[in-house]
Coordinates of C-alpha atoms and ligand atoms in Angstrom, one line a residue:
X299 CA 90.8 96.2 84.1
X300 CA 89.0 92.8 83.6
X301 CA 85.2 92.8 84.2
X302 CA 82.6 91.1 86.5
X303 CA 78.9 89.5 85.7
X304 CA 76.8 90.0 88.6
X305 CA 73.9 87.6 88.9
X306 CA 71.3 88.9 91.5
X307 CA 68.8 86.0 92.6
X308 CA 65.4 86.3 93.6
X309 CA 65.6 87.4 97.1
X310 CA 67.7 90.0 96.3
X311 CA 65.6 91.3 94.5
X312 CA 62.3 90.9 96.3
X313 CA 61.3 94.9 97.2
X314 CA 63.0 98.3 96.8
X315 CA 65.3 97.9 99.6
X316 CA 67.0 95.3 98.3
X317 CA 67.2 97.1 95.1
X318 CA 68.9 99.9 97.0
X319 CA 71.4 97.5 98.2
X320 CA 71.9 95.8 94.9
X321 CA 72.9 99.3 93.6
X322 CA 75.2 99.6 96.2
X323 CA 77.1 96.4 95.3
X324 CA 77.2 97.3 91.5
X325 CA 78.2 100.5 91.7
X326 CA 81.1 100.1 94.2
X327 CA 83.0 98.2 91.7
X328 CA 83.0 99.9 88.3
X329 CA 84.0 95.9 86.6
X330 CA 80.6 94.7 87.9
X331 CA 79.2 96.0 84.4
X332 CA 77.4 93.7 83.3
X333 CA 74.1 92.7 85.9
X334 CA 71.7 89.4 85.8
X335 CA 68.9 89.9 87.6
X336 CA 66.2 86.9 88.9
X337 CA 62.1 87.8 88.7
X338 CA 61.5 89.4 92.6
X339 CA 61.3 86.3 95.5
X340 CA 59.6 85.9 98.1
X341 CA 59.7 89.0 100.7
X342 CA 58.9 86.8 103.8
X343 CA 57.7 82.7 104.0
X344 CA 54.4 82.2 102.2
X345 CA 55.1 85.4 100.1
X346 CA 54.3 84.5 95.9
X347 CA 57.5 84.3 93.9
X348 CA 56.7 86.3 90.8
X349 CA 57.8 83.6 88.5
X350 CA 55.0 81.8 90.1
X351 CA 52.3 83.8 89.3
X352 CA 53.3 84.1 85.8
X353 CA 53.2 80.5 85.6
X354 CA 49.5 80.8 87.4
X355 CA 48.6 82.8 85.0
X356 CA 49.9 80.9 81.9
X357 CA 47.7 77.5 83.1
X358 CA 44.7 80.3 83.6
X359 CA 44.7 81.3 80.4
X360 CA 44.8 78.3 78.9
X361 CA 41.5 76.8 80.5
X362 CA 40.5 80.3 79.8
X363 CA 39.8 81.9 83.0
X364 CA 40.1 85.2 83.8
X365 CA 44.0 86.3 84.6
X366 CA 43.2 89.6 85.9
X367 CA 43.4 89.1 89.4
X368 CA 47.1 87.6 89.3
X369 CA 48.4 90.5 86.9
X370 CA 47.1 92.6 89.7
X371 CA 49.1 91.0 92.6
X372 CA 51.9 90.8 90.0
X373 CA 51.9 94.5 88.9
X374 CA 51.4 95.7 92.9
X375 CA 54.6 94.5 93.5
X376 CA 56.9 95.9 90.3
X377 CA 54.7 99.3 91.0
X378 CA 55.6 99.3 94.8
X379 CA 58.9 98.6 93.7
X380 CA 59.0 101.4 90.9
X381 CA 57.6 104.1 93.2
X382 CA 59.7 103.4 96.3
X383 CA 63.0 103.9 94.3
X384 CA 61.1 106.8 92.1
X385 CA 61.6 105.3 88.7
X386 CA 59.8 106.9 85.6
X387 CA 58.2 104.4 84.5
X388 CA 55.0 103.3 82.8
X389 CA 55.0 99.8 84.5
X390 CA 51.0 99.3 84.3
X391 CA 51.1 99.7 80.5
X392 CA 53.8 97.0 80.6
X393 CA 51.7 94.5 82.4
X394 CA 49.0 95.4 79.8
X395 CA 51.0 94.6 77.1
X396 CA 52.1 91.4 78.7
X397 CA 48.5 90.7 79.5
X398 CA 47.6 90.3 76.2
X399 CA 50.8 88.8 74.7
X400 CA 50.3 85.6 77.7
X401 CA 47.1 85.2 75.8
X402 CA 48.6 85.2 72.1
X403 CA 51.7 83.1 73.2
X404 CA 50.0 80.8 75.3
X405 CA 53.3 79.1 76.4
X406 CA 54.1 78.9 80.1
X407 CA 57.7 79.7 79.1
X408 CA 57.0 83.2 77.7
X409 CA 54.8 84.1 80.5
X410 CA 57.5 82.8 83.0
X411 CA 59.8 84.9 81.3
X412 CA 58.1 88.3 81.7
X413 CA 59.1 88.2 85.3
X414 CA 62.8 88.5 84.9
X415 CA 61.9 90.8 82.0
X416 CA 60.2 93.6 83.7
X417 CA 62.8 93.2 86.6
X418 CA 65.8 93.6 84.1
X419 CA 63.7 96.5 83.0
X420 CA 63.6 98.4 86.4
X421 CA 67.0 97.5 87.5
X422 CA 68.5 99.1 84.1
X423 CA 66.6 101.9 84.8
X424 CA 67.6 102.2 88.9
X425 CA 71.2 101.5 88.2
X426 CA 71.3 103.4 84.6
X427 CA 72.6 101.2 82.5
X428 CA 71.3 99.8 79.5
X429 CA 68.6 97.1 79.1
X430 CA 69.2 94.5 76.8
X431 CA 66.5 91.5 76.5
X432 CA 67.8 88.2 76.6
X433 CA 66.0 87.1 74.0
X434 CA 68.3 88.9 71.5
X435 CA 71.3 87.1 72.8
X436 CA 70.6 84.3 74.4
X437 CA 70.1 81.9 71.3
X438 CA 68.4 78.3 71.6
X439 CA 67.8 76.1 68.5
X440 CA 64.7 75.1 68.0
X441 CA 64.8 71.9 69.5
X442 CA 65.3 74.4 72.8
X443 CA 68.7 73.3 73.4
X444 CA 71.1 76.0 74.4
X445 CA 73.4 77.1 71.1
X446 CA 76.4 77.8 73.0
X447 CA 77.9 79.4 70.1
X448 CA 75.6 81.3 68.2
X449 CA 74.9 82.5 72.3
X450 CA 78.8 84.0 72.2
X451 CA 78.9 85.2 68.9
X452 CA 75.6 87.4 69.8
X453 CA 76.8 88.4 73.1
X454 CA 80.0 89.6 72.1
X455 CA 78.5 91.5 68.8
X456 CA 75.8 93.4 71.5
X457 CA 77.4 93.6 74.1
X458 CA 80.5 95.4 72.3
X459 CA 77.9 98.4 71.9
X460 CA 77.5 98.9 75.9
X461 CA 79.8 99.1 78.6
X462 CA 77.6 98.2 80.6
X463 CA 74.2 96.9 80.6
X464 CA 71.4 94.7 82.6
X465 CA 70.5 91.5 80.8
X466 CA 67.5 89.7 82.6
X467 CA 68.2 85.9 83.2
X468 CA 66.5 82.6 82.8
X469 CA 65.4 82.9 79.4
X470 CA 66.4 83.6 75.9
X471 CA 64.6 82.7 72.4
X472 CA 64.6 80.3 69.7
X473 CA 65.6 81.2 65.8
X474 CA 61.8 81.6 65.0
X475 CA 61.8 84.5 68.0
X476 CA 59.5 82.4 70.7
X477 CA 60.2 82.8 73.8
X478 CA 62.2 80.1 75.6
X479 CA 63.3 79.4 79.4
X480 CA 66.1 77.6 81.0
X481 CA 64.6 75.0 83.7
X482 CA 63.9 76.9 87.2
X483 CA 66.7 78.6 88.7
X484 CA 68.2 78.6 85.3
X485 CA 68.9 83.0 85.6
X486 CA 72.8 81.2 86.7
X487 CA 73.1 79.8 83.8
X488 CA 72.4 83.0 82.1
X489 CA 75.1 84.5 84.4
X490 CA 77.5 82.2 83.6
X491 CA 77.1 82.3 79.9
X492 CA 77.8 86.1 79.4
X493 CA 80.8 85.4 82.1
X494 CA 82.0 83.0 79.6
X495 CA 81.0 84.8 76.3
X496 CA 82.6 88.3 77.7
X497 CA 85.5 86.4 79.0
X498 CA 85.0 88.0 82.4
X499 CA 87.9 87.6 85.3
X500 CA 85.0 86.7 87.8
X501 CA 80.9 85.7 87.8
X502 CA 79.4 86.8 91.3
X503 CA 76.7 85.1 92.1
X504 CA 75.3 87.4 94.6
X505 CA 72.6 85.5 96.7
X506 CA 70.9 85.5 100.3
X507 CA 73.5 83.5 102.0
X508 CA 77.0 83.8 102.5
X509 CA 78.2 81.1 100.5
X510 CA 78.5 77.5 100.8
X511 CA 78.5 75.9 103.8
X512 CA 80.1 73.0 105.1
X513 CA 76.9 70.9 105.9
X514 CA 73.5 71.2 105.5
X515 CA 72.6 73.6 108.5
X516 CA 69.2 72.1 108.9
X517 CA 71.4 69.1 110.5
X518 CA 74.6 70.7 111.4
X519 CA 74.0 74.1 113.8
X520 CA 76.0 77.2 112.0
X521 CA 77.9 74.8 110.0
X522 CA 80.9 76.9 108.9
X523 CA 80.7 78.6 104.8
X524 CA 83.2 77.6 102.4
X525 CA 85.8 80.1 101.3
X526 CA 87.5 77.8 98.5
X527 CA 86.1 75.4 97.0
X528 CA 87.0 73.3 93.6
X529 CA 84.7 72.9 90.5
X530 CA 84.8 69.4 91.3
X531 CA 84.5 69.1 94.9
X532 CA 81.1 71.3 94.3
X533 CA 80.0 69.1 91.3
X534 CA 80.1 66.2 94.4
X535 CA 78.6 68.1 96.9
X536 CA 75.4 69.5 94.7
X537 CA 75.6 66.0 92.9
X538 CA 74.9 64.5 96.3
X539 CA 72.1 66.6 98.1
X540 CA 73.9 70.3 99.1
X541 CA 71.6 73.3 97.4
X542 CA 74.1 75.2 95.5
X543 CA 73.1 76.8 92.3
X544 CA 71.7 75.7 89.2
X545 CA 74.0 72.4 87.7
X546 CA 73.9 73.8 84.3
X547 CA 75.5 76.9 85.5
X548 CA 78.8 75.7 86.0
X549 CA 79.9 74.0 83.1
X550 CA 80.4 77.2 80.7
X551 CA 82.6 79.1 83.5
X552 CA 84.2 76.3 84.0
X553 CA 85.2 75.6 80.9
X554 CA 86.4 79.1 80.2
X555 CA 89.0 78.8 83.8
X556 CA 86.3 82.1 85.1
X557 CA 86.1 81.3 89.2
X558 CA 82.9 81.8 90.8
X559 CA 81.8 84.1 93.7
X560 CA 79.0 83.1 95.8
X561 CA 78.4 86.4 97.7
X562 CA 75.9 87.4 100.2
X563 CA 73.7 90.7 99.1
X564 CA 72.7 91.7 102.7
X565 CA 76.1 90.9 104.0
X566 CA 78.6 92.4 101.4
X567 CA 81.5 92.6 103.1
X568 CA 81.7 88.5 103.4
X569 CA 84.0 87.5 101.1
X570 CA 81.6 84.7 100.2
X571 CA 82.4 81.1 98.8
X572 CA 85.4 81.2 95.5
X573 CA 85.0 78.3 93.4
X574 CA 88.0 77.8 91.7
X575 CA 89.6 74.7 89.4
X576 CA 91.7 72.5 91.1
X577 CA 95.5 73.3 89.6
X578 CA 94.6 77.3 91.4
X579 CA 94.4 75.4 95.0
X580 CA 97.4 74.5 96.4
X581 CA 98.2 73.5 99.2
X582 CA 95.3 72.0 100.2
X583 CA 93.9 73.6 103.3
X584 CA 91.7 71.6 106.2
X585 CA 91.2 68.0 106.1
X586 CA 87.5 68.1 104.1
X587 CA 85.4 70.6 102.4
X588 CA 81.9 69.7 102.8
X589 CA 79.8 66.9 103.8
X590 CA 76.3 66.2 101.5
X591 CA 73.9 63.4 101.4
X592 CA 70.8 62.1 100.6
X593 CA 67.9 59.6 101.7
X594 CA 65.9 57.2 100.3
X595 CA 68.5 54.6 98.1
X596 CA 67.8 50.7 97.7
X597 CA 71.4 48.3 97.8
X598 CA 70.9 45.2 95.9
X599 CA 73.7 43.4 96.9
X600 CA 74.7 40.3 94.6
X601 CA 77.1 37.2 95.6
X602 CA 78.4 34.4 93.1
X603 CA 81.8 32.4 93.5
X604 CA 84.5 33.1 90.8
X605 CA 82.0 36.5 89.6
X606 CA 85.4 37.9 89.0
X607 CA 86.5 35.5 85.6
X608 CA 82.7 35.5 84.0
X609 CA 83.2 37.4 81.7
X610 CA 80.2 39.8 81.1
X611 CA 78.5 39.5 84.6
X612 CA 78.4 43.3 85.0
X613 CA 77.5 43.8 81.5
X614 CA 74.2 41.7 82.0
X615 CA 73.2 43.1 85.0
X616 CA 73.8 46.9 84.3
X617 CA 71.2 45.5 80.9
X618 CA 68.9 44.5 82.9
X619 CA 68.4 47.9 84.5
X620 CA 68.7 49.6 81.3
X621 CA 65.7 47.4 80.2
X622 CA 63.9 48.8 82.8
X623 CA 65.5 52.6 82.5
X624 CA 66.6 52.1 85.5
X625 CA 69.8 54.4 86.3
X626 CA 72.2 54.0 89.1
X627 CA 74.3 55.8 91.3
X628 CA 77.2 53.7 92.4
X629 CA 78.4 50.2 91.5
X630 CA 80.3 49.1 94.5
X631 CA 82.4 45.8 93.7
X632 CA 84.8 43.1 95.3
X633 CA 86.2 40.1 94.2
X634 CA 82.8 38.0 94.0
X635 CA 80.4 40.5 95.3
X636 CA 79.0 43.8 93.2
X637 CA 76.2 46.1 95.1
X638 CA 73.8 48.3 93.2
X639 CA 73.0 51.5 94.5
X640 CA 69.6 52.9 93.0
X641 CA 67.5 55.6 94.2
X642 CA 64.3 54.1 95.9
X643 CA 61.9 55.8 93.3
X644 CA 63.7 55.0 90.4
X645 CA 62.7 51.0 91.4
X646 CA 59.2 52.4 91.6
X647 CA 57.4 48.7 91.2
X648 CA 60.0 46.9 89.2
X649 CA 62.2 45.8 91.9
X650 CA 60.5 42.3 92.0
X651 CA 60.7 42.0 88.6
X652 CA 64.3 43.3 88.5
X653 CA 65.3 40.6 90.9
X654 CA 63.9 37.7 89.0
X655 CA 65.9 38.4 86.2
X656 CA 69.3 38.7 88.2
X657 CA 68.1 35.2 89.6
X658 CA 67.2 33.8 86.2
X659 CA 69.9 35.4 84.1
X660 CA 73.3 35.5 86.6
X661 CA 72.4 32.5 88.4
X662 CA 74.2 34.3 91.7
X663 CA 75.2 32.7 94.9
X664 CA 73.0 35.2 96.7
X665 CA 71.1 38.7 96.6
X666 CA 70.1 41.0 99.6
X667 CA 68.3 43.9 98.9
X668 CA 68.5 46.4 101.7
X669 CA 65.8 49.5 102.0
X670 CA 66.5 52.6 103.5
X671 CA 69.3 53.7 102.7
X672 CA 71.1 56.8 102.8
X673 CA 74.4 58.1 101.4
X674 CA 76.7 60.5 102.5
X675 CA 79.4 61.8 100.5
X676 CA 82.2 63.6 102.6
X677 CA 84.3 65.4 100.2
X678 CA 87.5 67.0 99.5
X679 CA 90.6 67.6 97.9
X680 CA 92.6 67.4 101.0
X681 CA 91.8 63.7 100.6
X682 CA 93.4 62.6 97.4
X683 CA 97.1 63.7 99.1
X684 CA 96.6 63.1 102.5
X685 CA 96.6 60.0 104.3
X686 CA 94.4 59.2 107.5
X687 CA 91.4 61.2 106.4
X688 CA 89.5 58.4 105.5
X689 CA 90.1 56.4 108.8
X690 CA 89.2 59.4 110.8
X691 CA 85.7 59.5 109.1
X692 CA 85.2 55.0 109.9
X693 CA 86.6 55.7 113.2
X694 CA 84.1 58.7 114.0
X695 CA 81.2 56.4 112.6
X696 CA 82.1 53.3 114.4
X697 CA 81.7 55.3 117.6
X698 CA 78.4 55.7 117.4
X699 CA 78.1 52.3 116.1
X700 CA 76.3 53.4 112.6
X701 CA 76.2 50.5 110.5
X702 CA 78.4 51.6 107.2
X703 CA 76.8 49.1 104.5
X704 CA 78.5 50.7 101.7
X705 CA 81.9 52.2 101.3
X706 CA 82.6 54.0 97.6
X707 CA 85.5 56.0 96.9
X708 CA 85.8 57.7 93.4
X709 CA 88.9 57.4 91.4
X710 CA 89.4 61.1 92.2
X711 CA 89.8 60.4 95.8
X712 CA 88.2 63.6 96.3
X713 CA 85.4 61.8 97.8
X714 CA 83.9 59.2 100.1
X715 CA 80.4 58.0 100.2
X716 CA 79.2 55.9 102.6
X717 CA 75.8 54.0 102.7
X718 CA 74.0 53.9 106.1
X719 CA 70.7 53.6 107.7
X720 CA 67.7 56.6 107.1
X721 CA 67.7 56.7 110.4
X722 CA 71.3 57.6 111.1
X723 CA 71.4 60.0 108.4
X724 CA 71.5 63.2 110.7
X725 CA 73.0 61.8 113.4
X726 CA 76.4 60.7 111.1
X727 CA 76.7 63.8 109.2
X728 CA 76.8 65.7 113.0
X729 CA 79.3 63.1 113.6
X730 CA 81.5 63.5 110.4
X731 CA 81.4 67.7 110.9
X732 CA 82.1 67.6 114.6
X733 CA 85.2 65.2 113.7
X734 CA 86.7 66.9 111.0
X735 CA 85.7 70.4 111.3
X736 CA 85.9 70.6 115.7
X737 CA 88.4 68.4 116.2
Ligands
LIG152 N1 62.8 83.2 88.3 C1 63.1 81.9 87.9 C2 62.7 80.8 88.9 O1 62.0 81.2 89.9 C3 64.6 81.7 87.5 C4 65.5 82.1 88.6 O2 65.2 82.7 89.6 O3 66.7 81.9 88.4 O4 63.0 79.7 88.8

């Protein structure tokens, strides 16, 4: 039988009851042997997120004040947690000893650290399996970049010795032993890297939702989840604005052809979001999988006669960002026309400048800059094979007369983005879900 890597997050996480049902979940599928688990979330809105507080205390003790009122708040919670699902363990002696080692470290990422630590700890012990800290397997170089390989190699040696084990995420060490952290939300990468490194048949990524959804449901009301969904089609939807999971997190299970199960921990009988590669879905289901977007993008539309036989015209005006590090997002063109499509805060004072040199160095016909601008990317797979997707989303956009000032279509034809108005933002992505997904 092949074996699962369960990744709990935070807010499954956050008091005993949820460890009760995380329990549940592992132990009714005997594969799931090898459990991530997140630093306890945030019970209700307001509530402190451990990892937090560890941070709070790191920038205490550096300006030296006193940390003992945060380890307090921080050790109420693991104790509560501890009693409630009677645990034998010593957790105040932990926070003692991690009390003093936030002073010695004195790096934010070692006290960060502690609060997937002492949660790995508890869960091992709840669920009895072993504990293994991450910082034994989870190698970066000292630079801090992730070593992929020595990572497998010491996965694979350790974890050959347990069948199955807890491993805390987020954080792993360097060759000289200090402690060092992924960037926030980074326990799914640690997930994904012992899916990869154990050559698991699945990574569930067991969360507080079930799934993806279709649209952001802030906008859309009970937009509908995702059951399949492509590695690429999610790279374009978290790429453009939908909260997935950590970026980073993909890559190694995707590499490795391991699919990915979004699940829900308070709903486990939904089947959750699969995220699969592309050659494992066919046919194509539905006319589009998701619709994501952002705000906030300046167009800088440029106009000269004959643009298309200068030779070099892009070249010099993709240096002239670069001069300016500024990056871009899409690069719209036509015969005599090319639009750049830059995030308003990347231009962050230099657009005045930026446009004097366009004007002094490309000599064009004409430039409009237009402000407030956002972009909505519709995508799917669906799209590439079928024809009349893309005029259904024009049409539906036309009828409420929002002004489409960009149009860009990947080469993978698994998406389309479409430049509007701020201010129709909401109102077109209703539009786009109620045409494709009511209709
Ligand atoms: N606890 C860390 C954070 O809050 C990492 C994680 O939850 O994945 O960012």
């Amino acid at each position: 039988m092949g074996l699962k890597v369960a990744k709990f997050g935070g807010s499954s996480l956050a008091d005993a009851s949820a460890f009760e049902r995380v329990k549940k979940i592992v132990l009714a599928d005997p594969s799931r042997r090898y459990v991530v688990p997140s630093a306890p979330g945030k019970r209700f809105p307001g509530d402190d997120k451990i990892t937090d507080l560890f941070y709070l205390c790191h920038a205490y003790a550096q300006k030296s004040l006193p940390i003992e009122d945060i380890v307090t708040a921080i050790e109420q919670r693991y104790v509560e947690i501890a009693d409630q699902l009677k645990l034998d363990l010593d957790i105040k002696a932990y926070l003692l000893e991690i009390k003093e080692q936030i002073y010695q470290e004195r790096t934010p990422d070692f006290a960060a650290s502690r609060g997937e630590y002492l949660n790995g700890v508890i869960l091992a012990a709840h669920l009895g399996y072993a504990f293994i800290d991450a910082a034994k397997i989870i190698a970066f170089n000292q630079q801090g970049r992730l070593d992929l390989t020595a990572t497998g190699n010491l996965v694979a040696l350790e974890l050959a010795n347990h069948h199955q084990a807890v491993i805390p995420g987020f954080y792993g060490a360097k060759p000289d032993g200090t402690i060092k952290t992924f960037s926030r939300g980074g326990s799914d990468i640690t997930g994904s890297i012992l899916a990869r490194s154990m050559q698991a048949e699945l990574y569930e990524n067991w969360t507080d939702v079930s799934g993806i959804l279709m649209a952001d449901p802030r906008i859309v009301d009970d937009p509908r989840p995702i059951s399949l969904i492509t590695y690429s089609e999610l790279r374009e939807l978290a790429y453009n604005g939908a909260n997935v999971m950590h970026e980073a997190a993909i890559y190694p299970v995707r590499q490795a052809g391991i699919p990915i199960n979004i699940r829900n921990t308070n709903i486990p009988e939904n089947q959750g979001t699969m995220i699969i590669s592309s050659v494992d879905r066919q046919p194509f289901t539905g006319d589009i999988t998701g619709i994501a977007g952002r705000k906030d993008f300046v167009i800088i539309s440029i106009e000269k006669a004959l643009m298309n036989s200068e030779l070099g015209f892009v070249r010099r005006l993709l240096s002239i960002l670069e001069e300016h590090a500024i990056s871009f997002e899409h690069l719209p063109s036509g015969i005599d026309t090319v639009s750049l499509v830059i995030l308003e805060s990347e231009l962050d004072g230099k657009l005045d400048l930026v446009l004097r040199q366009i004007d002094n160095n490309l000599s064009p016909d004409k430039v409009e800059v237009f402000h407030d601008i956002a972009l909505i990317a519709t995508v799917g797979q669906s799209m590439a094979y079928r024809s009349g997707i893309a005029a259904k989303l024009f049409n539906a956009l036309a009828q409420l007369d929002i002004n489409v000032r960009m149009i860009d279509q990947g080469s993978s034809e698994i998406n389309i983005i479409v430049g509007i108005e701020n201010r129709d933002f909401e109102k077109a992505i209703r539009q786009i879900y109620t045409t494709y997904v009511k209709s």
